[in-house]
XYZ file of C-alpha atoms in Angstrom:
699
model
C 55.903 136.240 124.466
C 58.364 133.986 122.638
C 59.394 130.787 124.316
C 63.034 129.923 124.986
C 64.657 126.495 125.332
C 66.216 123.651 123.395
C 62.900 122.305 122.192
C 61.541 125.628 120.966
C 60.731 126.404 117.343
C 63.528 127.038 114.897
C 65.001 130.458 114.300
C 63.166 132.475 111.688
C 65.230 134.041 108.968
C 65.585 137.815 109.185
C 66.360 140.476 106.699
C 69.653 142.279 107.135
C 69.449 144.576 110.169
C 71.750 147.559 110.413
C 72.139 150.086 113.199
C 71.677 153.758 112.752
C 74.450 156.056 113.762
C 75.190 155.750 117.422
C 73.755 152.291 117.844
C 75.358 148.885 118.257
C 73.870 145.876 116.484
C 74.679 143.814 119.558
C 73.506 146.063 122.431
C 70.806 148.329 120.957
C 70.567 152.168 121.185
C 73.463 154.066 122.692
C 71.512 155.055 125.762
C 71.072 151.369 126.551
C 74.619 150.217 125.674
C 75.838 148.764 128.894
C 77.348 145.375 129.637
C 74.889 142.659 130.447
C 75.971 142.835 134.061
C 75.732 146.674 134.244
C 73.383 148.980 136.109
C 70.756 149.304 133.389
C 68.933 146.068 132.605
C 66.586 145.189 129.801
C 63.608 142.907 130.141
C 64.062 141.264 126.720
C 67.661 140.133 127.086
C 68.469 136.570 126.114
C 70.881 134.539 128.251
C 73.675 135.954 126.088
C 72.565 139.411 126.967
C 72.695 140.351 123.296
C 69.119 140.502 122.055
C 65.650 139.016 122.360
C 65.036 135.300 122.410
C 64.212 134.028 118.925
C 62.676 130.645 119.617
C 65.719 128.761 120.967
C 67.716 129.024 124.115
C 71.335 130.009 123.830
C 74.143 128.408 125.787
C 73.905 129.052 129.485
C 77.610 129.630 130.013
C 78.272 132.564 127.707
C 80.289 135.779 127.734
C 78.601 138.996 128.705
C 78.517 140.306 125.128
C 78.440 138.810 121.669
C 81.945 138.172 120.240
C 80.871 138.776 116.643
C 83.489 140.010 114.162
C 83.794 143.658 113.453
C 82.965 142.921 109.844
C 79.530 141.777 110.950
C 78.636 145.253 112.178
C 80.156 146.950 109.155
C 78.098 144.835 106.771
C 74.720 145.719 108.309
C 74.633 149.481 107.934
C 71.314 151.075 106.932
C 70.306 154.627 106.103
C 69.902 157.120 108.930
C 66.515 157.212 110.466
C 65.629 153.597 109.742
C 64.023 151.573 112.468
C 66.349 149.015 114.010
C 64.726 146.093 115.802
C 66.755 144.258 118.345
C 68.650 141.381 116.689
C 70.163 138.323 118.284
C 73.798 137.415 117.713
C 72.758 134.206 116.003
C 70.619 136.121 113.527
C 73.477 138.505 112.779
C 75.958 135.682 112.313
C 73.574 133.887 109.995
C 73.038 137.049 107.977
C 76.791 137.493 107.783
C 77.143 133.939 106.466
C 74.440 134.542 103.863
C 76.054 137.802 102.795
C 79.437 136.072 102.322
C 77.828 133.295 100.268
C 76.217 135.893 98.022
C 79.544 137.709 97.743
C 81.269 134.494 96.667
C 78.596 133.912 94.030
C 79.041 137.465 92.752
C 82.759 136.768 92.536
C 82.057 133.623 90.543
C 79.950 135.543 88.032
C 82.497 138.347 87.679
C 84.165 138.407 84.283
C 87.244 140.267 85.556
C 89.769 137.863 86.998
C 91.350 140.367 89.401
C 87.986 141.488 90.765
C 86.879 137.876 91.004
C 89.996 136.913 92.949
C 89.662 139.876 95.302
C 85.991 139.274 96.025
C 86.592 135.576 96.620
C 89.561 136.270 98.900
C 87.535 138.819 100.877
C 84.741 136.289 101.257
C 87.243 133.698 102.461
C 88.608 136.051 105.100
C 85.042 136.876 106.116
C 84.253 133.192 106.647
C 87.479 132.806 108.600
C 86.603 135.665 110.954
C 83.018 134.491 111.381
C 84.163 130.958 112.177
C 86.661 132.309 114.695
C 83.866 134.196 116.451
C 81.571 131.182 116.557
C 84.290 128.961 117.967
C 84.983 131.553 120.649
C 81.779 130.455 122.367
C 81.372 127.199 124.247
C 79.905 124.569 121.962
C 76.112 124.399 122.148
C 73.629 122.415 120.103
C 71.471 125.399 119.019
C 74.460 127.190 117.484
C 76.164 124.147 115.959
C 74.103 123.966 112.701
C 75.215 127.487 111.813
C 78.796 126.883 112.937
C 79.076 123.686 110.907
C 77.551 125.419 107.862
C 80.097 128.232 108.114
C 82.828 125.591 108.460
C 81.619 123.883 105.281
C 81.462 127.153 103.346
C 84.950 128.080 104.528
C 86.407 124.685 103.511
C 84.635 124.731 100.138
C 85.853 128.207 99.213
C 89.368 127.564 100.507
C 89.764 124.284 98.619
C 88.371 125.751 95.395
C 90.708 128.764 95.524
C 93.690 126.495 96.245
C 92.495 123.995 93.599
C 92.937 121.116 95.984
C 92.679 119.884 99.550
C 95.415 120.360 102.127
C 96.046 119.323 105.706
C 94.407 122.562 106.843
C 91.026 121.401 105.540
C 91.421 118.129 107.454
C 92.073 120.102 110.629
C 89.015 122.273 110.022
C 86.863 119.158 109.680
C 88.357 117.664 112.833
C 87.678 120.840 114.802
C 84.059 120.786 113.646
C 83.662 117.213 114.872
C 85.321 118.038 118.152
C 82.880 120.922 118.658
C 79.983 118.485 118.287
C 81.485 116.129 120.842
C 82.211 118.998 123.231
C 78.488 119.203 123.869
C 78.779 115.730 125.428
C 81.767 116.753 127.548
C 83.447 113.450 126.600
C 85.901 114.668 124.006
C 89.191 113.613 125.603
C 89.098 109.815 125.212
C 87.599 110.053 121.695
C 90.435 112.140 120.256
C 92.736 109.131 120.369
C 90.564 107.321 117.800
C 91.502 109.611 114.912
C 89.106 110.986 112.318
C 87.407 107.643 111.742
C 86.662 107.336 115.444
C 85.460 110.922 115.610
C 83.060 110.393 112.707
C 81.738 107.180 114.221
C 81.056 108.911 117.538
C 79.594 112.074 116.018
C 77.216 110.299 113.642
C 75.940 107.972 116.362
C 75.435 110.924 118.699
C 73.822 113.124 116.057
C 71.263 110.446 115.250
C 69.537 111.614 118.441
C 69.706 115.275 117.337
C 67.962 115.580 113.993
C 68.674 119.299 113.755
C 72.411 118.559 113.338
C 72.046 115.984 110.573
C 71.930 118.264 107.476
C 75.071 120.171 108.490
C 76.884 116.994 109.513
C 76.074 115.292 106.208
C 77.404 118.398 104.458
C 80.631 118.160 106.462
C 80.758 114.421 105.749
C 80.569 115.179 102.025
C 83.663 117.384 102.323
C 85.434 114.680 104.321
C 84.564 112.184 101.586
C 85.933 114.552 98.942
C 89.175 114.965 100.879
C 89.617 111.218 101.359
C 88.801 110.497 97.714
C 91.304 113.092 96.470
C 94.022 111.599 98.697
C 93.113 108.011 97.730
C 92.117 107.011 101.284
C 89.503 104.620 99.943
C 89.297 102.496 103.085
C 88.426 105.493 105.245
C 85.972 106.715 102.619
C 84.229 103.339 102.497
C 83.936 103.310 106.293
C 82.440 106.819 106.322
C 79.841 106.002 103.669
C 78.891 102.779 105.433
C 78.429 104.760 108.648
C 76.354 107.419 106.888
C 74.168 104.705 105.354
C 73.903 102.805 108.630
C 75.124 99.542 107.087
C 78.527 98.986 108.665
C 77.624 95.349 109.204
C 77.275 94.795 105.451
C 80.267 93.624 103.455
C 79.631 96.041 100.557
C 82.774 97.973 99.703
C 81.674 99.201 96.288
C 82.122 102.957 96.468
C 79.717 103.658 93.632
C 76.970 101.620 95.281
C 77.594 103.269 98.640
C 77.510 106.752 97.104
C 74.252 105.995 95.300
C 72.766 104.706 98.550
C 73.793 107.776 100.520
C 70.834 110.169 100.757
C 71.744 113.410 102.582
C 68.768 115.015 104.348
C 67.329 118.040 102.600
C 68.100 121.423 104.071
C 65.171 123.350 105.463
C 63.973 126.525 103.846
C 65.196 128.743 106.690
C 68.647 127.136 106.893
C 71.753 129.298 106.385
C 72.919 129.621 102.793
C 75.641 127.291 101.508
C 78.040 127.511 98.603
C 77.388 123.858 97.790
C 74.984 121.530 99.561
C 75.518 117.911 100.524
C 73.513 116.539 97.602
C 75.588 118.523 95.117
C 78.721 117.147 96.747
C 77.298 113.633 96.507
C 76.806 114.020 92.742
C 80.372 115.314 92.317
C 81.726 112.443 94.401
C 79.783 109.904 92.369
C 81.177 111.170 89.052
C 84.749 111.479 90.327
C 84.671 108.062 91.979
C 83.273 106.391 88.842
C 85.922 108.006 86.660
C 88.791 107.138 89.012
C 87.577 103.561 89.306
C 87.142 103.228 85.541
C 90.607 104.604 84.833
C 92.151 102.266 87.398
C 90.372 99.258 85.887
C 91.405 100.349 82.400
C 95.074 100.413 83.409
C 94.868 97.033 85.159
C 93.100 95.440 82.177
C 89.622 94.871 83.664
C 88.044 96.194 80.482
C 84.330 95.246 80.933
C 84.284 96.728 84.433
C 86.197 99.790 83.225
C 83.618 100.305 80.475
C 80.762 100.187 82.992
C 82.448 102.619 85.393
C 83.391 105.082 82.667
C 79.857 105.055 81.250
C 78.624 105.781 84.769
C 80.977 108.767 84.947
C 79.887 110.046 81.522
C 76.242 110.024 82.599
C 76.927 111.996 85.782
C 77.718 115.598 86.656
C 80.638 115.954 84.249
C 82.216 119.305 83.320
C 83.435 119.588 79.729
C 87.180 119.080 80.425
C 86.405 115.947 82.439
C 83.928 114.723 79.838
C 86.687 114.920 77.203
C 88.866 112.699 79.395
C 86.030 110.250 80.058
C 85.181 109.941 76.348
C 88.867 109.439 75.539
C 89.142 106.713 78.183
C 86.020 105.068 76.749
C 87.646 105.162 73.307
C 90.776 103.523 74.710
C 88.731 100.852 76.466
C 86.654 100.004 73.382
C 89.759 99.923 71.168
C 91.344 97.383 73.484
C 88.097 95.407 73.539
C 88.147 95.156 69.738
C 85.398 97.672 68.940
C 87.246 100.308 66.891
C 84.129 101.874 65.341
C 82.486 102.510 68.719
C 85.808 103.792 69.998
C 86.010 106.226 67.096
C 82.562 107.618 67.917
C 83.659 108.450 71.462
C 86.881 110.044 70.234
C 84.944 112.245 67.799
C 82.640 113.261 70.668
C 85.692 114.076 72.794
C 87.127 116.303 70.059
C 83.812 118.122 69.736
C 83.336 118.446 73.479
C 86.103 120.864 74.380
C 89.369 122.550 73.553
C 91.603 119.894 75.163
C 92.357 117.936 72.012
C 95.633 116.275 72.990
C 94.426 113.023 74.631
C 91.750 112.148 72.023
C 94.142 112.878 69.138
C 96.825 110.648 70.632
C 94.307 107.870 71.184
C 93.036 108.331 67.624
C 96.559 107.788 66.308
C 96.761 104.530 68.280
C 93.397 103.450 66.911
C 94.359 104.148 63.294
C 97.662 102.369 63.809
C 95.797 99.318 65.048
C 93.550 99.504 61.982
C 96.576 99.824 59.679
C 95.546 103.264 58.429
C 98.998 104.869 58.359
C 97.893 108.088 56.662
C 95.202 108.785 59.258
C 97.610 107.839 62.059
C 100.235 110.333 60.920
C 97.618 113.017 60.351
C 96.395 112.546 63.928
C 99.949 112.921 65.239
C 100.463 116.077 63.169
C 97.286 117.550 64.637
C 98.483 116.500 68.101
C 101.724 118.464 67.656
C 99.735 121.519 66.564
C 97.281 121.159 69.447
C 100.065 121.040 72.025
C 101.555 124.166 70.492
C 98.377 126.172 71.109
C 97.860 127.723 74.525
C 94.199 127.563 75.456
C 92.777 130.016 77.963
C 91.284 127.795 80.608
C 87.943 128.689 82.103
C 87.951 130.093 85.618
C 87.143 127.249 88.032
C 83.897 127.380 89.949
C 84.110 128.388 93.590
C 82.872 124.924 94.461
C 84.216 121.419 94.963
C 84.378 120.233 91.353
C 85.142 116.868 89.837
C 88.586 118.061 88.679
C 89.670 118.664 92.294
C 89.050 115.012 93.136
C 90.929 113.454 90.228
C 94.537 112.262 90.509
C 97.311 113.768 88.454
C 97.709 111.828 85.246
C 100.669 109.488 85.499
C 102.994 109.586 82.474
C 102.108 105.935 81.826
C 98.378 106.715 81.756
C 96.672 106.265 78.370
C 95.295 109.807 78.771
C 98.703 111.430 79.180
C 99.530 113.108 75.862
C 102.894 114.518 76.971
C 104.641 117.629 75.718
C 105.026 119.049 72.249
C 108.524 117.584 71.934
C 107.254 114.136 72.902
C 104.455 114.375 70.335
C 106.965 115.564 67.744
C 109.136 112.551 68.507
C 106.196 110.163 68.082
C 105.449 111.700 64.697
C 109.081 111.626 63.542
C 109.698 108.051 64.682
C 106.512 106.751 63.073
C 107.432 108.442 59.784
C 110.863 106.807 59.931
C 109.379 103.440 60.819
C 106.903 103.408 57.925
C 109.484 104.599 55.381
C 108.583 108.282 55.015
C 112.191 109.326 55.260
C 111.830 112.918 54.000
C 109.034 113.719 56.448
C 110.903 111.957 59.249
C 114.058 113.982 58.596
C 112.172 117.288 58.792
C 110.340 116.309 61.971
C 113.553 115.158 63.658
C 115.292 118.418 62.768
C 112.334 120.371 64.192
C 112.512 118.277 67.350
C 116.248 118.843 67.807
C 115.781 122.573 67.276
C 112.974 122.587 69.837
C 115.120 120.875 72.448
C 118.520 122.426 71.735
C 117.189 125.977 71.496
C 115.684 125.668 74.936
C 112.118 126.236 73.721
C 111.048 123.323 75.882
C 112.432 121.957 79.137
C 114.639 118.905 79.162
C 113.378 116.268 76.741
C 112.007 113.165 78.395
C 111.109 110.101 76.361
C 107.497 109.092 75.788
C 106.729 106.686 78.645
C 104.514 104.215 76.822
C 105.892 102.436 74.977
C 109.329 102.971 76.441
C 110.922 105.858 74.620
C 114.571 106.447 73.721
C 117.240 108.300 75.595
C 118.288 111.643 74.131
C 121.408 110.328 72.347
C 119.203 107.842 70.507
C 117.044 110.715 69.270
C 120.177 112.170 67.650
C 120.991 108.773 66.162
C 117.455 108.355 64.788
C 117.658 111.849 63.290
C 120.941 110.975 61.569
C 119.464 107.713 60.274
C 116.427 109.558 58.882
C 118.675 112.091 57.146
C 120.807 109.351 55.590
C 117.709 107.507 54.406
C 116.424 110.765 52.920
C 119.691 111.210 51.012
C 120.938 114.088 53.170
C 124.297 112.628 54.184
C 125.970 115.974 54.882
C 123.195 116.977 57.315
C 123.533 113.579 58.952
C 127.251 114.206 59.515
C 126.396 117.529 61.171
C 123.962 115.830 63.562
C 126.541 113.151 64.373
C 129.191 115.770 65.098
C 126.772 117.527 67.465
C 126.172 114.268 69.320
C 129.910 113.517 69.519
C 130.555 116.964 70.936
C 128.126 116.137 73.741
C 129.326 112.590 74.512
C 132.954 112.239 73.486
C 134.074 114.299 76.479
C 133.683 111.052 78.406
C 136.114 109.193 76.185
C 139.304 110.033 78.157
C 137.644 108.389 81.146
C 136.742 105.223 79.286
C 139.455 102.872 80.649
C 138.491 103.753 84.211
C 134.819 103.585 83.193
C 135.152 100.010 81.943
C 137.152 99.067 85.027
C 134.451 100.491 87.296
C 131.759 98.719 85.287
C 133.390 95.349 85.848
C 133.418 96.096 89.579
C 129.670 96.714 89.509
C 129.701 100.406 90.329
C 126.703 102.572 89.502
C 128.564 104.667 86.947
C 127.048 104.105 83.518
C 129.238 101.960 81.213
C 126.893 102.514 78.278
C 128.186 105.700 76.703
C 130.431 103.761 74.273
C 127.344 102.351 72.538
C 126.181 105.887 71.771
C 129.563 106.969 70.493
C 130.185 103.796 68.499
C 126.727 104.019 66.922
C 127.538 107.602 65.939
C 130.702 106.443 64.185
C 128.674 103.718 62.487
C 126.208 106.253 61.051
C 129.014 108.595 60.073
C 130.567 105.743 58.134
C 127.315 105.145 56.263
C 127.031 108.863 55.497
C 130.525 108.795 53.972
C 129.469 105.751 51.934
C 126.573 107.769 50.551
C 128.980 110.609 49.729
C 131.308 108.186 47.957
C 134.213 108.668 50.402
C 135.268 105.033 50.821
C 138.409 105.675 52.833
C 136.602 107.853 55.405
C 133.819 105.297 55.647
C 136.217 102.428 56.447
C 137.955 104.621 59.031
C 134.651 105.392 60.807
C 133.597 101.726 60.792
C 136.947 100.766 62.314
C 136.617 103.367 65.080
C 133.125 102.056 65.787
C 134.409 98.483 66.104
C 137.270 99.520 68.358
C 134.826 100.923 70.879
C 132.277 98.138 70.507
C 134.726 95.362 71.289
C 135.619 97.140 74.527
C 132.050 98.028 75.548
C 130.275 96.109 78.284
C 126.616 95.096 78.031
C 124.206 95.815 80.806
C 124.478 93.469 83.757
C 121.104 91.799 83.947
C 121.357 91.589 87.721
C 121.550 95.352 88.135
C 117.839 95.755 87.456
C 116.074 97.927 84.911
C 117.812 100.931 83.496
C 116.710 104.450 84.153
C 114.855 106.534 81.596
C 118.102 107.896 80.234
C 119.457 104.403 79.522
C 116.479 102.657 77.986
C 117.201 100.773 74.815
C 120.873 101.748 74.753
C 122.573 98.982 76.605
C 121.219 95.499 75.950
C 123.570 92.693 74.983
C 121.527 92.072 71.818
C 121.939 95.722 70.801
C 125.720 95.456 71.151
C 125.791 92.212 69.148
C 123.789 93.723 66.319
C 125.917 96.884 66.351
C 129.060 94.790 65.985
C 127.509 92.752 63.166
C 126.357 95.939 61.391
C 129.795 97.553 61.621
C 131.567 94.407 60.407
C 129.160 93.900 57.499
C 129.398 97.586 56.535
C 133.183 97.524 56.538
C 133.162 94.212 54.687
C 130.973 95.701 51.956
C 133.476 98.519 51.529
C 136.297 95.985 51.219
C 134.237 94.222 48.539
C 133.666 97.511 46.718
C 137.438 98.136 46.692
C 138.176 94.593 45.478
C 139.715 93.346 48.759
C 137.730 90.119 49.137
C 140.131 88.618 51.674
C 139.557 91.447 54.157
C 135.852 91.334 53.410
C 135.821 87.592 54.092
C 137.419 88.164 57.505
C 134.812 90.768 58.484
C 131.872 88.678 57.275
C 133.163 85.574 59.031
C 133.708 87.506 62.254
C 130.219 88.993 62.057
C 128.712 85.497 61.772
C 130.675 84.412 64.825
C 129.774 87.531 66.814
C 126.055 87.452 65.980
C 124.921 84.003 64.797
C 121.301 85.150 64.571
C 122.070 87.749 61.901
C 121.411 85.896 58.626
C 122.465 88.860 56.503
C 126.061 88.262 57.613
C 125.756 84.626 56.532
C 124.433 85.547 53.076
C 127.171 88.129 52.533
C 129.698 85.498 53.609
C 128.192 82.923 51.212
C 128.392 85.304 48.279
C 132.028 86.169 49.085
C 133.024 82.508 49.414
C 131.340 81.781 46.112
C 133.098 84.685 44.411
C 136.469 83.494 45.811
C 135.669 79.969 44.547
C 135.921 78.369 48.000
C 133.291 75.796 47.108
C 133.571 73.428 50.054
C 133.101 76.170 52.651
C 130.399 77.788 50.544
C 128.544 74.484 50.144
C 128.601 73.802 53.895
C 127.272 77.282 54.574
C 124.615 76.877 51.872
C 123.302 73.652 53.421
C 123.009 75.411 56.812
C 121.165 78.395 55.351
C 118.887 76.128 53.316
C 117.933 74.242 56.466
C 117.293 77.482 58.370
C 114.934 78.830 55.713
C 112.752 75.707 56.048
C 112.361 76.140 59.800
C 109.279 78.035 61.095
C 110.188 81.654 61.696
C 109.623 82.783 65.283
C 109.067 86.365 66.283
C 112.047 87.777 68.098
C 111.518 88.233 71.814
C 113.790 91.277 71.800
C 113.558 94.668 70.166
C 116.246 96.944 68.829
C 116.520 100.724 68.838
C 114.819 102.311 65.861
C 118.032 103.758 64.416
C 119.595 100.275 64.453
C 116.552 98.657 62.851
C 116.733 101.286 60.120
C 120.470 100.710 59.645
C 120.108 96.939 59.417
C 117.615 97.484 56.616
C 120.332 99.228 54.562
C 122.763 96.294 54.751
C 120.164 93.560 54.336
C 121.088 91.127 51.589
C 118.891 92.102 48.631
C 117.624 88.738 47.327
C 118.265 85.758 49.533
C 116.065 83.295 47.635
C 117.750 84.059 44.314
C 121.234 83.482 45.772
C 120.217 80.139 47.270
C 118.651 79.001 43.998
C 121.639 80.075 41.904
C 124.042 78.322 44.248
C 121.933 75.181 44.174
C 122.077 75.041 40.364
C 125.851 75.306 40.468
C 126.200 72.312 42.758
C 127.139 68.987 41.032
C 124.180 66.622 40.738
C 124.438 63.531 42.954
C 125.528 60.396 41.089
C 123.044 57.495 40.867
C 124.499 54.267 42.146
């Protein structure tokens, strides 16, 4: 006769038992189906009144019949005439759990997405019903290992189907802990301590009950995954210290704590699980190493980042994550001055999967640092093509995977490759910057078509380095077209920009008035419009229409002298205002417009008007030496020797001073424009002027 009681042997696993027609899996043959308190009694009833004792006592305070889900009976049907031994409720519940685990694994292996989704959803609902039945009983130690295992399977499947953790999973974990503490009948005061307090109490209590430890470590692994995914690193550190029994130690290194954590092995007759505690530990170790390495990479702790990322690469790393880790390693080594090692990791990342965007972007940065412009532009071209291809992603495993525990990539992250339009902008701007005007013009036109035709959502600038606002993209496109000799196309782009911004012009007087009062309304639109007029003027110059060019330069200056620079006390500008509003930008725009108009006066033989514009440009922007050289040449041509000599001495002294790098940067379209009006040969002019000066007389 089998013994009953808490200290009895563990439950033996049973094969699936199904009733024949007319029988109940809970109460036996129909002729014996009576409630446990009925007239007919059976000698082999357990305290639950639901079957024979199987080596452990069941809770003493139990309902008169087993509250198992209806699905449990439906899933244990056998052919007619088969022998049906009496089965305990616990055996049936465990068989139901094992059947649902197998069903979930069948769903994972299914190649049909709809069938896979349906099987997985059915398994989830099965776990939900089974868990509801188990929690309908008073909490008892013999049943808790199975109940906690079902809880873990339910949380794992639910989180994997939702591709992330939610508050519901936290509540499921809390209910599991509360069920453990219910066996002590001291739950009330402990609830006020929160999850950390619950875990502390449960793990100290369970240390006396070894049979609960495997399931509790499994549940602790899910709690660790939830806290890691939500960045609750303090709570996670506390949990791991408690699991390792070293709360008194000062170690807060998550990787060291995870390596130290050794979940107890599950016994051979334990209920099946979708993912055991040791598998969760390996996933947590990889995810934690990668998160830590990425954080250290962003903050500049490069040696530590390298160590953490190498730890992640050596762990349980799915291919998509391995591509990210290799790319991050390439970024880290590039910043550490090891470009060849960085290139090896980037090549491995490109070979490792179909997500080519991040490694291609990092490769372009690496080649730019090496000065290999051709390879840099080729990498950006491949990046644009890669972002244009839609890859069919693999169906996620019905497990807690590393991807679920990683944060969303911030736009400023080195692994964020952006959208196709952002990649197209990087390619176009780099072509313009290195002097490939024809390629730049084509790429800018493609970009504008992509954005204006609505093929992509609203364009946002590349976050690192700070990208331009959308009007500046138009201006850069116009500058590229002018540099490529396509002045008429540049005028078309400028007209498109004016049609989108000039509607604000009637409001300009009130706009400037509000700006002086410090209101939040943007006073920076005039810089966009005035820059458009500036580029239109240069396009007319290229077309040989001198009168139209002077008119556009004058309209540009009219707006610029009324525009207000950004108030430095208002804080940084938003993404839509970056690079458009600095005081230095306005100064250089004014100097460019004055020099451009002055050059047209020179071309028409009106040196007096040219002299006025050049002189005003020197006064408006003293740091612009091109204005001073144009002024010197005009003074010399007008034979104003005294003024020219004074200016020559000043320029000669400036050329002998050490040149310092400017602490400010200008928009790309303005840098390109200033290159067009740069004085062609400064040294030759200074030398020629020096030879024309009278030699000093010897006394």
